[in-house]
mmCIF file of C-alpha atoms in Angstrom:
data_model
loop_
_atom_site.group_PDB
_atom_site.id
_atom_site.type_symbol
_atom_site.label_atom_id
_atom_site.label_comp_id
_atom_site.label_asym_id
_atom_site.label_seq_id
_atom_site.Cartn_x
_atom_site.Cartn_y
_atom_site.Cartn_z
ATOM 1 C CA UNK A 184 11.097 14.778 -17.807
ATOM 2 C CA UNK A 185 12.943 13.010 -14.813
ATOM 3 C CA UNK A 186 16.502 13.545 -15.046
ATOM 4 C CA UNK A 187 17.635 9.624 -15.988
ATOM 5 C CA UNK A 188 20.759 9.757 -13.459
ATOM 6 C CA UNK A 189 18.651 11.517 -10.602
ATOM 7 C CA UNK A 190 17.597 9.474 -7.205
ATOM 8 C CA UNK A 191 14.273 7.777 -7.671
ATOM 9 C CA UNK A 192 11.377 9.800 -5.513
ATOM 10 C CA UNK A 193 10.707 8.729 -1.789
ATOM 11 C CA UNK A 194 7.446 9.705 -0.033
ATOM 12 C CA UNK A 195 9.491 10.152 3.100
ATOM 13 C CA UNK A 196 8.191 6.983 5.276
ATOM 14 C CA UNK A 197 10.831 5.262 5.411
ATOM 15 C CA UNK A 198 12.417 8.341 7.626
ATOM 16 C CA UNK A 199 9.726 8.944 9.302
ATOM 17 C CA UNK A 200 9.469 5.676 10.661
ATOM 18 C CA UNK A 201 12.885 6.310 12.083
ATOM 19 C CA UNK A 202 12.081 9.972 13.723
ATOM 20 C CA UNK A 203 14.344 11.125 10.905
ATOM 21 C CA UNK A 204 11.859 14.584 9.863
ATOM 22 C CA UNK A 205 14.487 16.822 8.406
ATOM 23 C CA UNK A 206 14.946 14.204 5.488
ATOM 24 C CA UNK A 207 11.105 13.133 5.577
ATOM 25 C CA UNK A 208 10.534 16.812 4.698
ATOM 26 C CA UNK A 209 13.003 16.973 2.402
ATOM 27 C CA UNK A 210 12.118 13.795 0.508
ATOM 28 C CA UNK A 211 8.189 15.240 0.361
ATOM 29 C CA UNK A 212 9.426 18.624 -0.891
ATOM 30 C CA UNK A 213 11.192 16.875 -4.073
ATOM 31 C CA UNK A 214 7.725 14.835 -4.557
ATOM 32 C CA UNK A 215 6.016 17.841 -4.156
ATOM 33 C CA UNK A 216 8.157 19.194 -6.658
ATOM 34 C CA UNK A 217 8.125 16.245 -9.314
ATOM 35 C CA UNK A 218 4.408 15.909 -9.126
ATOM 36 C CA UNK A 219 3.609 19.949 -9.201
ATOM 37 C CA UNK A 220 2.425 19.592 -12.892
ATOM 38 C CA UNK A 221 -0.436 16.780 -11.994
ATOM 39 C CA UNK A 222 -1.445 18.365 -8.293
ATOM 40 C CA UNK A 223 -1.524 22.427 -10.043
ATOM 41 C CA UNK A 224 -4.314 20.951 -12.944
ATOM 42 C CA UNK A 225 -6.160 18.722 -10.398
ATOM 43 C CA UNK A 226 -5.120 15.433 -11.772
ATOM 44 C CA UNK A 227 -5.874 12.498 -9.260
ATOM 45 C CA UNK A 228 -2.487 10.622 -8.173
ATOM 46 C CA UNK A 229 -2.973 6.544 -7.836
ATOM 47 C CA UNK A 230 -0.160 4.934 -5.896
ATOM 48 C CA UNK A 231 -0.016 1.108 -5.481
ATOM 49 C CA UNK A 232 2.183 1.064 -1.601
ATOM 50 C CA UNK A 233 -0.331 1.925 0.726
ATOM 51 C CA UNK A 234 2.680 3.153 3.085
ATOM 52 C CA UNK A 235 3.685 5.984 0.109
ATOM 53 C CA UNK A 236 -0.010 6.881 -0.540
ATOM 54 C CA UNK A 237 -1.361 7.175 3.008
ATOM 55 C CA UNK A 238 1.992 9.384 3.755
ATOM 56 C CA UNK A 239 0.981 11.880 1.259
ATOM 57 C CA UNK A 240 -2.419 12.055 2.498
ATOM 58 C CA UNK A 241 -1.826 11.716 6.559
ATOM 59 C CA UNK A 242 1.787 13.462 6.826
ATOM 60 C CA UNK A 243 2.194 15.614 4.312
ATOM 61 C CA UNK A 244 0.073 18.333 5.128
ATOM 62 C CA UNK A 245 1.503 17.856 8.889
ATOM 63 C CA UNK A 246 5.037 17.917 7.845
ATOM 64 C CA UNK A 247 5.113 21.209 5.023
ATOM 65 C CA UNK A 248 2.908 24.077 5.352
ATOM 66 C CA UNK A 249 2.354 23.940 1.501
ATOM 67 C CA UNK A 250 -0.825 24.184 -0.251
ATOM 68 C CA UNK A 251 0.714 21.239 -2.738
ATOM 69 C CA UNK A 252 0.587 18.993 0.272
ATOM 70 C CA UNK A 253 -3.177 19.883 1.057
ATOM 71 C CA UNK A 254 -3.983 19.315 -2.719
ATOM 72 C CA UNK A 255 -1.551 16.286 -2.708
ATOM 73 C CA UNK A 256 -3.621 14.227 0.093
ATOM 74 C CA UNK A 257 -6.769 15.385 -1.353
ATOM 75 C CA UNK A 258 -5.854 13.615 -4.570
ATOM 76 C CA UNK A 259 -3.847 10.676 -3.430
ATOM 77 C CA UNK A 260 -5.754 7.712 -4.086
ATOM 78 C CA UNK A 261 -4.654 3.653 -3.524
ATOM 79 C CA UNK A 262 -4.984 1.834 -7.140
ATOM 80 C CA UNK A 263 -7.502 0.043 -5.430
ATOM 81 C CA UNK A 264 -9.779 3.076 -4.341
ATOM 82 C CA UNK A 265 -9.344 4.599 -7.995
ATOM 83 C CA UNK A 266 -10.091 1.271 -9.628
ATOM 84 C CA UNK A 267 -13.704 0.265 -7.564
ATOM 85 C CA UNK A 268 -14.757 3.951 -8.130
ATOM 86 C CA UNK A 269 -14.210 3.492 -11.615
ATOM 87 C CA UNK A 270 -16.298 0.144 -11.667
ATOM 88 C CA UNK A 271 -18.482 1.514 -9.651
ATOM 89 C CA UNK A 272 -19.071 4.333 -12.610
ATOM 90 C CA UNK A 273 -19.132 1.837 -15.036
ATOM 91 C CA UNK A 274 -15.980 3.390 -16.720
ATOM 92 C CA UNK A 275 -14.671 -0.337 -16.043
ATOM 93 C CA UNK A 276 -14.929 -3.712 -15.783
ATOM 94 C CA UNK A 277 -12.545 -6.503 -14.102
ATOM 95 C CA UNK A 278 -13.881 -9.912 -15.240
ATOM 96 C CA UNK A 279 -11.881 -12.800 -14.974
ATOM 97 C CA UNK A 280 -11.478 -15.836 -17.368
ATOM 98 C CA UNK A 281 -14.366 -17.725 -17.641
ATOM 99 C CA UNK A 282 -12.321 -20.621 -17.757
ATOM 100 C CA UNK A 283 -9.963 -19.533 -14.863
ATOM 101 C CA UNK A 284 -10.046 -22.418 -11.916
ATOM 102 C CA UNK A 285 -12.068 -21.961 -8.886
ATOM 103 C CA UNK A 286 -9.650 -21.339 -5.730
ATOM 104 C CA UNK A 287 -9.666 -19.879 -2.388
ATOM 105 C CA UNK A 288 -8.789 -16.044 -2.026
ATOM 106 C CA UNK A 289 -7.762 -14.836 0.973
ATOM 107 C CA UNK A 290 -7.289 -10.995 1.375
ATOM 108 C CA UNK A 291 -4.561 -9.512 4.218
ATOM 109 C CA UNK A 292 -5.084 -5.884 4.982
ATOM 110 C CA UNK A 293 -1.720 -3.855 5.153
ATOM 111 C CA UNK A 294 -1.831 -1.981 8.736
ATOM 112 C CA UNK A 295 -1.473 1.277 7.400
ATOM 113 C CA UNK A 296 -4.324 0.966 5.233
ATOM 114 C CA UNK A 297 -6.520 -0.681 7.522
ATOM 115 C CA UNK A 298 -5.617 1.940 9.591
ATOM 116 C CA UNK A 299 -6.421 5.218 7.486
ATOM 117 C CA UNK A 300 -8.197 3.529 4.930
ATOM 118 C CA UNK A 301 -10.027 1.072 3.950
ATOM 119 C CA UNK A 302 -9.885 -2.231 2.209
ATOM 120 C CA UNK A 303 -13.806 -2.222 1.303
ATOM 121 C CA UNK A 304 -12.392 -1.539 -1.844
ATOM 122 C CA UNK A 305 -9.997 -4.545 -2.246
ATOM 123 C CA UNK A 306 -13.012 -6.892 -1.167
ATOM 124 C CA UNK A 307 -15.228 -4.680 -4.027
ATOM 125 C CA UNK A 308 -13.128 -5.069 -7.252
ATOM 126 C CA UNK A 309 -12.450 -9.216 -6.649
ATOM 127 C CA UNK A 310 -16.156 -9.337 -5.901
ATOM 128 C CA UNK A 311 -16.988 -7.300 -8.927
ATOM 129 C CA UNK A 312 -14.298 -9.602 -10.898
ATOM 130 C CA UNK A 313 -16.296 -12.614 -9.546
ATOM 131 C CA UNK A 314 -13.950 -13.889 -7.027
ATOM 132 C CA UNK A 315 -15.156 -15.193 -3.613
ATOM 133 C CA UNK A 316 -12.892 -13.718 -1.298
ATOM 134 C CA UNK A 317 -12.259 -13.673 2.321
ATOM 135 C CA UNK A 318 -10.881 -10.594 4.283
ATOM 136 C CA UNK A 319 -8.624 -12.723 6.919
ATOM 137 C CA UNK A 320 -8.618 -11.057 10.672
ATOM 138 C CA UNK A 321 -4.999 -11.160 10.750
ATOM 139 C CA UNK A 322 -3.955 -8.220 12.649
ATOM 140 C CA UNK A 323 -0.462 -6.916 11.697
ATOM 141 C CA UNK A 324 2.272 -8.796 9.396
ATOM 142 C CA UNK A 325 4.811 -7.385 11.189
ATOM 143 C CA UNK A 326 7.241 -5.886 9.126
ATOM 144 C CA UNK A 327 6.454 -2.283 9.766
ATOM 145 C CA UNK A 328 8.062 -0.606 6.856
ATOM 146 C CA UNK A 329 11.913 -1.579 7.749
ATOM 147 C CA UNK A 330 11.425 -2.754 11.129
ATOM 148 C CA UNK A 331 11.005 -6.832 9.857
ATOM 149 C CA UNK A 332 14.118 -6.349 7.537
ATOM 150 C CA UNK A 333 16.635 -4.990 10.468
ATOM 151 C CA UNK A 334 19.050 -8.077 11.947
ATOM 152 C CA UNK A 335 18.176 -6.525 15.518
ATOM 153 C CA UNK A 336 14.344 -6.817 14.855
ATOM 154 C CA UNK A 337 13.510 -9.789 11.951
ATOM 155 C CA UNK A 338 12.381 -12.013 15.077
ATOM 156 C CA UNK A 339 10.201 -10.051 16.997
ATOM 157 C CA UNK A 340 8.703 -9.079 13.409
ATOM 158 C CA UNK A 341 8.192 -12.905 12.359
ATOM 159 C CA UNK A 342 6.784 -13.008 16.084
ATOM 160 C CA UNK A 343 4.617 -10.611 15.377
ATOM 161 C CA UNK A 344 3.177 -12.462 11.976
ATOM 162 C CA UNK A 345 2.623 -15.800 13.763
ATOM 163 C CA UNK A 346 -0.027 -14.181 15.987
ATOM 164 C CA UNK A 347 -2.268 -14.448 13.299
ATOM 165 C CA UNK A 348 -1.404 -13.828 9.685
ATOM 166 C CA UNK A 349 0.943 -17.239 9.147
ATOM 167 C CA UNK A 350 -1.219 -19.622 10.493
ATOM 168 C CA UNK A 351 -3.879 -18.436 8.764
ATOM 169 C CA UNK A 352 -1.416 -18.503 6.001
ATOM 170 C CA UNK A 353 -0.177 -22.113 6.415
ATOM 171 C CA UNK A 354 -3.790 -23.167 6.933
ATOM 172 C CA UNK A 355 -4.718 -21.672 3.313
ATOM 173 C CA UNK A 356 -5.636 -24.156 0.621
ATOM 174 C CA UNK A 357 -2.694 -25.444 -1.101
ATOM 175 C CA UNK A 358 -3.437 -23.058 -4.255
ATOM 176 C CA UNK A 359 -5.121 -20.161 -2.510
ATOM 177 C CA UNK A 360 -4.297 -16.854 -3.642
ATOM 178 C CA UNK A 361 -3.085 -14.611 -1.084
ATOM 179 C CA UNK A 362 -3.902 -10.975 -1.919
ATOM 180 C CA UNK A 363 -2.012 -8.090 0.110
ATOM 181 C CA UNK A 364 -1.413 -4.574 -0.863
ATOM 182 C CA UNK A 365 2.024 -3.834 0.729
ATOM 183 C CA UNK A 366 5.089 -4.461 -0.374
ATOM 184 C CA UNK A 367 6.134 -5.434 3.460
ATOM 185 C CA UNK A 368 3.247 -7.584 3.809
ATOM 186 C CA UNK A 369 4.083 -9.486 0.897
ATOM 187 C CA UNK A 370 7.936 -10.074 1.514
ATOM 188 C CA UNK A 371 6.798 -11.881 5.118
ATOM 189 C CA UNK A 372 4.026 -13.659 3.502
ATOM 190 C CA UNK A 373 6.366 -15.395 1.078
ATOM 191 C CA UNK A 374 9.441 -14.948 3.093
#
C-alpha cells in the first residue's frame, strides 16, 4: 500500500525535458519500485498521459540498466491502445446513447504520441462507439510538457499553437467536441 504522506510517483519527464537525468533516474527507479508487483507477474500497465506512458516505454530502458524497465516498456500501454485491443477482442463495447446529439468531433494528436505511437487507436474506439471523427493535421500544440507554462516561453508556445491547432480550433463547430490525449494539449486548447 502507498504510504498516504509519501510524494505522488513521477515518470521522470518532466526532468528530462530539462536535461535534469540524475532526478529522471531517480524518479523511474521509485516507479520501478512501486509498480514491481504488476511488472514481476506480467500484468499490463495502462496510463492515460501519453508523455508518462511513452517515457516508460522510450526512456526507461535507456536511462536504468534494469530488467524492470525492459518489462516496464514492454507492458506500458496508452488507455487508448488497451481499450481498441479490447474491442477489437470483443471483451468490450463503447456505444454511445442512442439518443446522444449528432456533433462534430475533432481529434488532436499529442506530439509525443504521434511521435512513438499512434493515434489509429483514438480514431478506432470513437469509430467503434459510432462517432464520425476527424483526425485534425495540426502539428504541435505547443506546450511541450512545461515549456507553454514557463513566463519566459508561454508566447512562443501560443505561437507555436496558432500555426495550426487554434485555427482549426476556432473554426470548429460551435459544439464540436475536441478530443486530445495530453494533459498539455488540453490546457492550450481551452486556455
Amino acid at each position: 500500500k502507498p504510504d498516504k504522506g509519501a510524494r505522488p510517483l513521477c515518470c521522470g519527464r518532466t526532468f528530462l525535458s530539462v536535461g535534469a537525468v540524475k532526478q529522471a533516474k531517480e524518479e523511474a527507479e521509485r516507479t520501478l519500485a512501486a509498480l514491481k508487483p504488476f511488472i514481476v507477474r506480467g500484468v499490463p500497465v495502462v496510463g492515460l498521459e501519453p508523455s508518462c506512458v511513452l517515457t516508460f516505454r522510450d526512456e526507461y530502458p535507456d536511462l536504468l540498466d534494469d530488467p524492470r524497465a525492459a518489462a516496464l516498456a514492454a507492458g506500458s500501454l496508452l488507455l487508448d491502445e488497451f481499450l481498441a485491443a479490447e474491442v477489437a477482442a470483443g471483451r468490450a463495447r463503447l456505444p454511445l446513447p442512442a439518443d446522444l446529439p449528432p456533433r462534430q468531433y475533432l481529434l488532436h494528436g499529442h506530439c509525443h504520441q504521434k511521435a512513438l505511437a499512434r493515434t489509429a487507436p483514438d480514431l478506432k474506439l470513437l469509430r467503434a462507439a459510432g462517432v464520425e471523427v476527424e483526425a485534425l493535421d495540426s502539428g504541435c500544440c505547443g506546450m511541450a510538457g512545461s515549456f507553454g507554462f514557463r513566463r519566459e516561453t508561454e508566447s512562443a508556445s501560443r505561437r507555436i499553437a496558432e500555426l495550426s491547432l487554434l485555427p482549426r480550433v476556432r473554426a470548429a463547430q460551435a459544439d464540436a467536441f475536441i478530443v486530445a490525449d495530453g494533459f498539455s494539449c488540453r490546457e492550450q486548447i481551452e486556455g
